Amino acid sequence: MTFATAGDPDVLRLEKVPMPVRTNAELLIKVVAAGVNPIDAKTRAGRGAFGAISSFPAVLGNDFSGIVVEAPYEAHALQPGTEVYGMGMVPRLSGAYADYLTVTELSVVRKPPTLSHVEAAAVPLAALTSWGMVVDTARAHEGQRMLIHGAAGGVGHLAVQLASYFGAHVIATGSTRNLRWLSDLGADEVVDHSTERFEDVVGEVDAVIDLVGNVHDDTATRSLQVLRPGGIIVNGPTGSWPTMRAEAQAAGVRATGYRVAPDGATLAIVSRLIESRDLKVFVDAVYDLPDAAEAHRAIERGHTRGKLVLRVCDG
């Protein structure tokens, strides 16, 4: 699935592309399923990582689950036939909306056997993003009060679980239909953003995981009202809060964006949490690869519970 120019979802085209060539410590992977993420839609529309695309047509798709076709060398731990999942450096390299891709060995690990390929493809980017925001940056710990916006989305539903796992008191915002589900995931308090202003009902918090920004109702700016002095807000969506630094400084709090990177070591930890059932991934809808445009329309409409996934082939 390629696109040759920025535009709406209809610019996506199902076309033949050259087989990627594996080199050095890379693996050649046969893709079974690929995650669909907001950054994919932003890049296709000419935002996001669009400026890093060096040639067209380009193939999107960061995270994937599939089967090793070629390993870097004969004694490598991931030999042909091994089921793996991971995340690539898209658009520096061709992405997962294709039959095959190449990735460095540092970007993949064995697929958890308890997950199907479709479920596994939903994990890497969202899990690594939520880990980076919740664990590495906000330092989730017992006794900490953490507010998570956009908690029912792909990153958000994993962020709720990770924050809870590490002992934080989790306050999650979401829509009416997701409130009970968020509680089941581990949220200690839930706020219906369609009926309540979170700043009116949430007490002081130590950290905010902002997966909305100011693109909806100035959510990021309003979060400064509930953040304790010296607390931290971690903003995720690219371009969603251009005035973050100045506003945070004026409010006397810390603020940072977060950008995810492929990380097989952390993904291996995530795999163990999945195997122990301390972390669960939810797939809201599955689309066949020819229907990638429809998947992009769905993710741009918002209101997705968990992740959207493309089925690339049977496996």
PDB file of N, CA and C in Angstrom, residues 33 57 79 92 101 131 142 199 247 256 264 296 303:
ATOM      1  N   ALA A  33       0.540  -8.705   9.754  1.00  0.00           N
ATOM      2  CA  ALA A  33      -0.378  -7.643  10.155  1.00  0.00           C
ATOM      3  C   ALA A  33       0.416  -6.401  10.519  1.00  0.00           C
ATOM      4  N   PRO A  57       6.902   6.350  -4.818  1.00  0.00           N
ATOM      5  CA  PRO A  57       5.877   6.161  -3.792  1.00  0.00           C
ATOM      6  C   PRO A  57       6.472   5.639  -2.480  1.00  0.00           C
ATOM      7  N   GLN A  79      15.854 -17.031  13.584  1.00  0.00           N
ATOM      8  CA  GLN A  79      16.063 -17.718  12.319  1.00  0.00           C
ATOM      9  C   GLN A  79      14.795 -17.702  11.460  1.00  0.00           C
ATOM     10  N   ARG A  92      12.108   6.515   7.196  1.00  0.00           N
ATOM     11  CA  ARG A  92      13.498   6.334   6.759  1.00  0.00           C
ATOM     12  C   ARG A  92      13.633   5.051   5.941  1.00  0.00           C
ATOM     13  N   LEU A 101       9.213  -6.357   4.792  1.00  0.00           N
ATOM     14  CA  LEU A 101       9.990  -5.193   5.206  1.00  0.00           C
ATOM     15  C   LEU A 101      11.309  -5.663   5.804  1.00  0.00           C
ATOM     16  N   TRP A 131       5.083   3.274  27.468  1.00  0.00           N
ATOM     17  CA  TRP A 131       6.192   3.006  28.393  1.00  0.00           C
ATOM     18  C   TRP A 131       7.090   4.233  28.509  1.00  0.00           C
ATOM     19  N   GLU A 142       4.335   4.171  43.189  1.00  0.00           N
ATOM     20  CA  GLU A 142       3.315   4.107  44.226  1.00  0.00           C
ATOM     21  C   GLU A 142       3.177   5.468  44.907  1.00  0.00           C
ATOM     22  N   GLU A 199     -10.936  19.623  35.220  1.00  0.00           N
ATOM     23  CA  GLU A 199     -10.316  20.516  36.204  1.00  0.00           C
ATOM     24  C   GLU A 199     -11.274  20.849  37.349  1.00  0.00           C
ATOM     25  N   GLU A 247       3.915  28.107  28.316  1.00  0.00           N
ATOM     26  CA  GLU A 247       2.801  27.970  29.252  1.00  0.00           C
ATOM     27  C   GLU A 247       3.224  27.221  30.501  1.00  0.00           C
ATOM     28  N   THR A 256       7.270  18.338  28.703  1.00  0.00           N
ATOM     29  CA  THR A 256       8.097  17.771  27.639  1.00  0.00           C
ATOM     30  C   THR A 256       7.215  17.046  26.636  1.00  0.00           C
ATOM     31  N   GLY A 264      13.810  -2.937  20.979  1.00  0.00           N
ATOM     32  CA  GLY A 264      13.519  -4.344  21.222  1.00  0.00           C
ATOM     33  C   GLY A 264      13.672  -4.748  22.670  1.00  0.00           C
ATOM     34  N   HIS A 296      -7.655   4.579   7.674  1.00  0.00           N
ATOM     35  CA  HIS A 296      -7.196   5.944   7.927  1.00  0.00           C
ATOM     36  C   HIS A 296      -8.371   6.871   8.222  1.00  0.00           C
ATOM     37  N   HIS A 303     -12.297   8.471  18.383  1.00  0.00           N
ATOM     38  CA  HIS A 303     -13.225   7.617  19.130  1.00  0.00           C
ATOM     39  C   HIS A 303     -12.870   6.134  19.032  1.00  0.00           C
TER      40      HIS A 303
END
